[in-house]
CSV table of C-alpha atoms and ligand atoms in Angstrom, one decimal:
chain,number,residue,atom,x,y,z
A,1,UNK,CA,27.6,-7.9,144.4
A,2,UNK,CA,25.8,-4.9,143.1
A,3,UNK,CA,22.4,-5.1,142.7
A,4,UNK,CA,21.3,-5.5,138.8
A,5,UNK,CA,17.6,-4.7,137.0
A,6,UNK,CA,17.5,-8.8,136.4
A,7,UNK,CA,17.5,-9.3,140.1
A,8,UNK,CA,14.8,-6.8,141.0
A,9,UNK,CA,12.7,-8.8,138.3
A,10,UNK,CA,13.7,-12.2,139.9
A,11,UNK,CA,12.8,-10.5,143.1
A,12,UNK,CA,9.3,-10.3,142.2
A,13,UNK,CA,8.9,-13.3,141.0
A,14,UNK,CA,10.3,-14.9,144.4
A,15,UNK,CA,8.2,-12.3,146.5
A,16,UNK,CA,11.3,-10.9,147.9
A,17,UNK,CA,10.6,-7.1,148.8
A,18,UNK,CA,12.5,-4.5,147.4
A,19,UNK,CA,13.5,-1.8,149.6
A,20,UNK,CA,14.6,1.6,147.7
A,21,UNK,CA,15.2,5.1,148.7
A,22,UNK,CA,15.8,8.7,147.7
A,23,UNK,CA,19.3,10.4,148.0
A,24,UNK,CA,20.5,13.5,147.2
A,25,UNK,CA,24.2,13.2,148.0
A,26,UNK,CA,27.5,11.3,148.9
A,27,UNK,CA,26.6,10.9,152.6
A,28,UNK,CA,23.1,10.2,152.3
A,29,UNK,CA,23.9,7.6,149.3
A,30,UNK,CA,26.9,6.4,151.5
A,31,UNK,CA,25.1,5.6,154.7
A,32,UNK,CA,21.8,4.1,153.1
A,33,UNK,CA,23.5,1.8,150.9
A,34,UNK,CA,25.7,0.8,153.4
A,35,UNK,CA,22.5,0.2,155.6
A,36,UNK,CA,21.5,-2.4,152.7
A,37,UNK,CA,18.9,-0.4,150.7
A,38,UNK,CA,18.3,-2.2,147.4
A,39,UNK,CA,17.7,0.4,145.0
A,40,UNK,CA,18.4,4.1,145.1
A,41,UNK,CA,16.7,7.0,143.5
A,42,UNK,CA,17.9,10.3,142.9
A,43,UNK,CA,14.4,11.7,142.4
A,44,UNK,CA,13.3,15.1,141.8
A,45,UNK,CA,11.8,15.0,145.2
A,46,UNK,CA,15.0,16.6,146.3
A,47,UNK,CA,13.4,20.0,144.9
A,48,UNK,CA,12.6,20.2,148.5
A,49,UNK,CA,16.1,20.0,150.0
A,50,UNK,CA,17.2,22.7,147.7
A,51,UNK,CA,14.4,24.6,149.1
A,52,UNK,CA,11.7,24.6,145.6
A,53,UNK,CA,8.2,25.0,146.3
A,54,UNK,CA,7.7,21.9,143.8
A,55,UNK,CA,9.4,19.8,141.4
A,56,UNK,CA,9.0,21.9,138.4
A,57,UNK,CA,12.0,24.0,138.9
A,58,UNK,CA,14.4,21.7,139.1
A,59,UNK,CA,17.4,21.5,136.2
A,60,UNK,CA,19.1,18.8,134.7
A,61,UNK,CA,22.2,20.3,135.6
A,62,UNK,CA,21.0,20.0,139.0
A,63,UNK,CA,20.3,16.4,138.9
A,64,UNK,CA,23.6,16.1,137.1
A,65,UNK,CA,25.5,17.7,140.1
A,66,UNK,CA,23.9,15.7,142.8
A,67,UNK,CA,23.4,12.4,141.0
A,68,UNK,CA,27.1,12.4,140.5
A,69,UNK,CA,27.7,12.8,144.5
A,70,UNK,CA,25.4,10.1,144.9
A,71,UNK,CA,27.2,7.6,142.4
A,72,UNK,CA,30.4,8.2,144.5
A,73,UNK,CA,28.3,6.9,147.6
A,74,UNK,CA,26.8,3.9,146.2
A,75,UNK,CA,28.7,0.3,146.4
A,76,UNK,CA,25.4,-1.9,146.2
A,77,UNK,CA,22.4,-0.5,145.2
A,78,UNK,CA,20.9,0.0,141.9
A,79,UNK,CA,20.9,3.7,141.0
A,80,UNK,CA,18.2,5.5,139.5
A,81,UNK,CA,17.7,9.4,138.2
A,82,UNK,CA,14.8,10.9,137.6
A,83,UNK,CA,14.6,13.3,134.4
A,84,UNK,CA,13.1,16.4,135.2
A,85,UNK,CA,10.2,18.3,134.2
A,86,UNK,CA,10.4,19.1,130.4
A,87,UNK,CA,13.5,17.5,130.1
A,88,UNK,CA,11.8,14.2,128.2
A,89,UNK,CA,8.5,15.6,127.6
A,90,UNK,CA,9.1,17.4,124.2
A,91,UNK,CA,10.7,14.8,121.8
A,92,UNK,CA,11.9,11.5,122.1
A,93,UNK,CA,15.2,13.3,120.3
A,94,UNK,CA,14.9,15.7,124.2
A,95,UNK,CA,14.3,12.5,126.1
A,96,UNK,CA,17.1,10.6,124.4
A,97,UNK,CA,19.9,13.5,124.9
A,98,UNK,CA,18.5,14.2,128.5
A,99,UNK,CA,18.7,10.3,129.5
A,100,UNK,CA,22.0,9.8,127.6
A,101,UNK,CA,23.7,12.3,129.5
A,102,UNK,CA,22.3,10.7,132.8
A,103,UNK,CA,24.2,7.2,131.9
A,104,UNK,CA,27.2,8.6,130.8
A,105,UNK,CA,27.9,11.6,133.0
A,106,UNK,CA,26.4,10.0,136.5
A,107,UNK,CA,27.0,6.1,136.6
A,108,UNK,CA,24.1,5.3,136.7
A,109,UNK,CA,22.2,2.6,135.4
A,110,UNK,CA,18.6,3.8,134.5
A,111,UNK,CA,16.2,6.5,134.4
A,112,UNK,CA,12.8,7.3,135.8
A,113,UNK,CA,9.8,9.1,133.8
A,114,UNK,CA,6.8,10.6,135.2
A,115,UNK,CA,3.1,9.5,132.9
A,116,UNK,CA,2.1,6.8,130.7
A,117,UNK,CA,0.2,6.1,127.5
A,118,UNK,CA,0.4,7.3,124.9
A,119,UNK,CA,3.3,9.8,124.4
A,120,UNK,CA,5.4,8.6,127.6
A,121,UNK,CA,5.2,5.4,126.7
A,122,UNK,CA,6.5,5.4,123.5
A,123,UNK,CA,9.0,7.7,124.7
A,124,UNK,CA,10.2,4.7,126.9
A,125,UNK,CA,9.9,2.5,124.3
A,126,UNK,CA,12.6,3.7,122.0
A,127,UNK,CA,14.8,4.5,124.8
A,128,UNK,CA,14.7,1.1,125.9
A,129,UNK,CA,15.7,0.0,122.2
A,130,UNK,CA,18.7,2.6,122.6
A,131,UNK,CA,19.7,0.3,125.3
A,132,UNK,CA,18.7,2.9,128.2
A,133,UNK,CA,16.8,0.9,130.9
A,134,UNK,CA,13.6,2.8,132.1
A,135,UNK,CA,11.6,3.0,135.4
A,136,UNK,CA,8.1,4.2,134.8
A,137,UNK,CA,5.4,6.4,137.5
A,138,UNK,CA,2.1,6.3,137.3
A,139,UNK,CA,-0.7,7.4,139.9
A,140,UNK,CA,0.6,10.8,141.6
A,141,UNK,CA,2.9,12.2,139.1
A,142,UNK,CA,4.3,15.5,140.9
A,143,UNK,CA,5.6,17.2,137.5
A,144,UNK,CA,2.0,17.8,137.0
A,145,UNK,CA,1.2,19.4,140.2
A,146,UNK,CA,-0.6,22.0,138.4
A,147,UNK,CA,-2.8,19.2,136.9
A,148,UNK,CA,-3.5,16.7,139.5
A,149,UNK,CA,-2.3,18.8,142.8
A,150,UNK,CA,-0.9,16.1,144.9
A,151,UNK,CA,-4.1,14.4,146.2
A,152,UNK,CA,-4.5,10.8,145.8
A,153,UNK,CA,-5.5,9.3,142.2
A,154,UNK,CA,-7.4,6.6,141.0
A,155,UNK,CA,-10.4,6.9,143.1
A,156,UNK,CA,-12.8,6.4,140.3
A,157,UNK,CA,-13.4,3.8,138.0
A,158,UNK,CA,-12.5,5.9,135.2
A,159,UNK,CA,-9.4,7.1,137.0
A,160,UNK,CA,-8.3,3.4,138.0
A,161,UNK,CA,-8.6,2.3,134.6
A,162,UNK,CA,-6.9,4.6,133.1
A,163,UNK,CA,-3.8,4.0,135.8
A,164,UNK,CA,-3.7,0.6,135.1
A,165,UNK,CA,-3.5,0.9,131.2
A,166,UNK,CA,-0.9,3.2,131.8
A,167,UNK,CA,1.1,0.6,133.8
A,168,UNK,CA,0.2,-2.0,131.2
A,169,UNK,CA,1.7,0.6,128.5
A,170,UNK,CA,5.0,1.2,130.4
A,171,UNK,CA,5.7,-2.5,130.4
A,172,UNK,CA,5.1,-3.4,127.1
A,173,UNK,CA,7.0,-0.2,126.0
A,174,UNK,CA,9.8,-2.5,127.9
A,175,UNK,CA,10.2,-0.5,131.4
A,176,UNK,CA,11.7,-2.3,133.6
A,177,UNK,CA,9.7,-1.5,136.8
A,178,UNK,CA,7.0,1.2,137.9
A,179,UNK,CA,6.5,3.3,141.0
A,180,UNK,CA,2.9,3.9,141.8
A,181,UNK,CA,2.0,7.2,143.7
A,182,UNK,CA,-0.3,7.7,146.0
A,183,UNK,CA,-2.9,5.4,144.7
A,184,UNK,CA,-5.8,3.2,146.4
A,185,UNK,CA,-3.8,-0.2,147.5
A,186,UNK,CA,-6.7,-2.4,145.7
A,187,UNK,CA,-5.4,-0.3,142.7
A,188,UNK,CA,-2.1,-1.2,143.5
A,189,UNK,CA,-3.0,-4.7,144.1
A,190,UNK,CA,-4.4,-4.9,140.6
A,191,UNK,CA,-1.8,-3.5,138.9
A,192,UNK,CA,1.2,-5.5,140.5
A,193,UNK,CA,-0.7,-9.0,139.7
A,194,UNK,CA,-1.2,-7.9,136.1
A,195,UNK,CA,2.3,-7.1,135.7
A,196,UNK,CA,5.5,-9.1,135.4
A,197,UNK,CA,7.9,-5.8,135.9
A,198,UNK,CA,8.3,-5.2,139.9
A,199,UNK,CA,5.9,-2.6,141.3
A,200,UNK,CA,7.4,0.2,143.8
A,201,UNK,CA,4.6,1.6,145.8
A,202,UNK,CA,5.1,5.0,147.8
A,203,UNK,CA,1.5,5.5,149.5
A,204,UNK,CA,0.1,2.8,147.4
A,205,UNK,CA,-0.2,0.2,150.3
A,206,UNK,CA,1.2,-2.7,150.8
A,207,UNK,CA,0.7,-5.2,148.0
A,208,UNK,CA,3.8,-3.6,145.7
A,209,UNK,CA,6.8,-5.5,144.7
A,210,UNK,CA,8.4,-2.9,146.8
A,211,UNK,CA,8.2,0.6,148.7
A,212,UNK,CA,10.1,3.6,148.2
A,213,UNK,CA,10.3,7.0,150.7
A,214,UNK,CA,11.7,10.1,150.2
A,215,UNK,CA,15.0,10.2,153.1
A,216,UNK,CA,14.3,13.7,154.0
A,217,UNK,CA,10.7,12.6,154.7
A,218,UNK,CA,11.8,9.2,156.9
A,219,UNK,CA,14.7,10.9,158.5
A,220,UNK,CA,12.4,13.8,159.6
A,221,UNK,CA,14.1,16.0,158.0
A,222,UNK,CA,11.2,17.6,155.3
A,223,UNK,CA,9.6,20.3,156.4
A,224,UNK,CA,6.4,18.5,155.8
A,225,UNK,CA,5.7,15.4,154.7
A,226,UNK,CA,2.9,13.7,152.8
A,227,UNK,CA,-0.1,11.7,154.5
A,228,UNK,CA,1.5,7.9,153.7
A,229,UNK,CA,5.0,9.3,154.8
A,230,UNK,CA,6.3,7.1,157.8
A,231,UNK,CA,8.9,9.6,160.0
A,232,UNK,CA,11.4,7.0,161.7
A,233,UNK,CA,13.4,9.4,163.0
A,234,UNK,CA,13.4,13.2,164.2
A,235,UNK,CA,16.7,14.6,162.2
A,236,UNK,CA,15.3,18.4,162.4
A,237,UNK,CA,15.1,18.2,166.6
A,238,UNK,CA,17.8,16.6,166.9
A,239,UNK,CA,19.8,18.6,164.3
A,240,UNK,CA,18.5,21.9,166.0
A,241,UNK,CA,19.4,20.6,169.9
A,242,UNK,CA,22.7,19.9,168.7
A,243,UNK,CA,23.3,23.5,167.1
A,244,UNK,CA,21.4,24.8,170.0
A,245,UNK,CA,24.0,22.7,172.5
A,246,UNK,CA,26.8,24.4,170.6
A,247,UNK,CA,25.6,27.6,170.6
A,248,UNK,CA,25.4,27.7,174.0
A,249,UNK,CA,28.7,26.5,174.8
A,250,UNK,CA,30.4,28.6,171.7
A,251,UNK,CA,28.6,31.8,173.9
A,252,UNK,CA,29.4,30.4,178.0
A,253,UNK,CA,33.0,29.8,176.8
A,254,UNK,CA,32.7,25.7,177.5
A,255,UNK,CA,34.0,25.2,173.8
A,256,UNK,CA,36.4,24.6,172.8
A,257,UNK,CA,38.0,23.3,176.2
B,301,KIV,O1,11.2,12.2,143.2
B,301,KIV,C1,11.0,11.2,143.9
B,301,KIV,O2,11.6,11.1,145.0
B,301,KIV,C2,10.1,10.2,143.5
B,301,KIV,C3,9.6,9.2,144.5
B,301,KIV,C4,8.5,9.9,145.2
B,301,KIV,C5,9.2,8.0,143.9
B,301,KIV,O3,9.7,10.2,142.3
């Protein structure tokens, strides 16, 4: 059965990890949902596949494109698309139009925002009245690059606090879960006990409802990765032995035989 948002909120409540990733296309969404992942993102991450120094250039039309390869690949997982930078940001009348298009032209079956309280949030708020289903970030938020550059956030008091009432905003504006970036795990502690909406953490430690990573970044295949990356696999060696292999047997006449 396909995964639903209830069940990621029963999952919490039954301390039942979630397990989600990015993807970026059919194969990608193909093979991880195949290999069980729970939830799947189509996250604005994948600036870096298409070769963007950052986030911030990505199009809607972009994530249009790919999130629709990705909905062909999926059978189980929940799918997720993150709205781009200044795609929500301007109106709720923007946010509304961008996220509408998502549902209708993708499959999928919710959004994710970058920010919280109080503009976000009560962005989120009456798109989750227009029967939209939300997934909030707080912590790390890499639309603002320019802002925050992409170190770690919440080290201070001041900084922690304001992180959790942002996470306390996204909920009551009725999100339905919240990735936290790159934030002390204490923090991230904190913030998962206080809420009842699941908690995915991506170098936030290990007390969240559940854990995203960017594919590229576990497969090997970024060009670099951030510090709480975990690499599983080398994808770039072993992409560029196998051309290499071929090369050499295109050139010495071994293939094909
Ligand atoms: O764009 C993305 O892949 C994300 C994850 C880092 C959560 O937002």
């Amino acid at each position: 059965m396909p995964v639903t948002i209830q069940q990621l909120i029963q999952w919490k409540q039954k301390n039942r990890p979630i397990v989600a990733l990015t993807a970026w296309d059919y194969i990608t969404a193909q093979l991880i949902d195949a290999a069980g992942v729970d939830l799947i993102l189509v996250g604005d991450s994948m600036a870096a596949v298409l070769g963007y120094e950052n986030t911030l250039p990505i199009t809607l039309e972009e994530m249009l494109f790919h999130a629709k390869s990705v909905r062909r690949g999926i059978k189980q997982a929940l799918m997720v698309v993150d709205l781009p930078f200044l795609t929500y940001q301007e109106s709720v009348q923007q946010a509304m139009q961008s996220a509408g298009r998502v549902l209708k032209e993708t499959g999928a079956q919710a959004v994710k925002l970058e920010g919280g309280y109080p503009a976000i949030a009560q962005t989120i708020e009456r798109l989750v009245q227009a029967g939209i289903p939300v997934m909030g970030h707080v912590g790390l938020t890499p639309q603002s690059v320019h802002q925050l550059g992409l170190k770690q956030q919440g080290k201070t008091d001041t900084e922690s606090e304001k992180i959790l009432k942002q996470a306390i905003a996204l909920e009551e504006a009725g999100a339905f879960s919240v990735v936290l970036e790159h934030i002390p795990n204490e923090l991230a502690l904190q913030i998962t006990q206080k809420l009842s909406i699941p908690t995915i953490g991506i170098g936030a430690g290990v007390h969240c409802d559940g854990q995203v990573l960017v594919t590229s970044d576990l497969l090997g295949l970024s060009e670099r990765q951030p510090p709480f990356a975990k690499v599983y696999t080398n994808l770039r060696e072993q992409i560029t032995e196998a051309v290499e292999a071929y090369s050499l047997e295109v050139r010495e006449q071994k293939f094909p035989q």
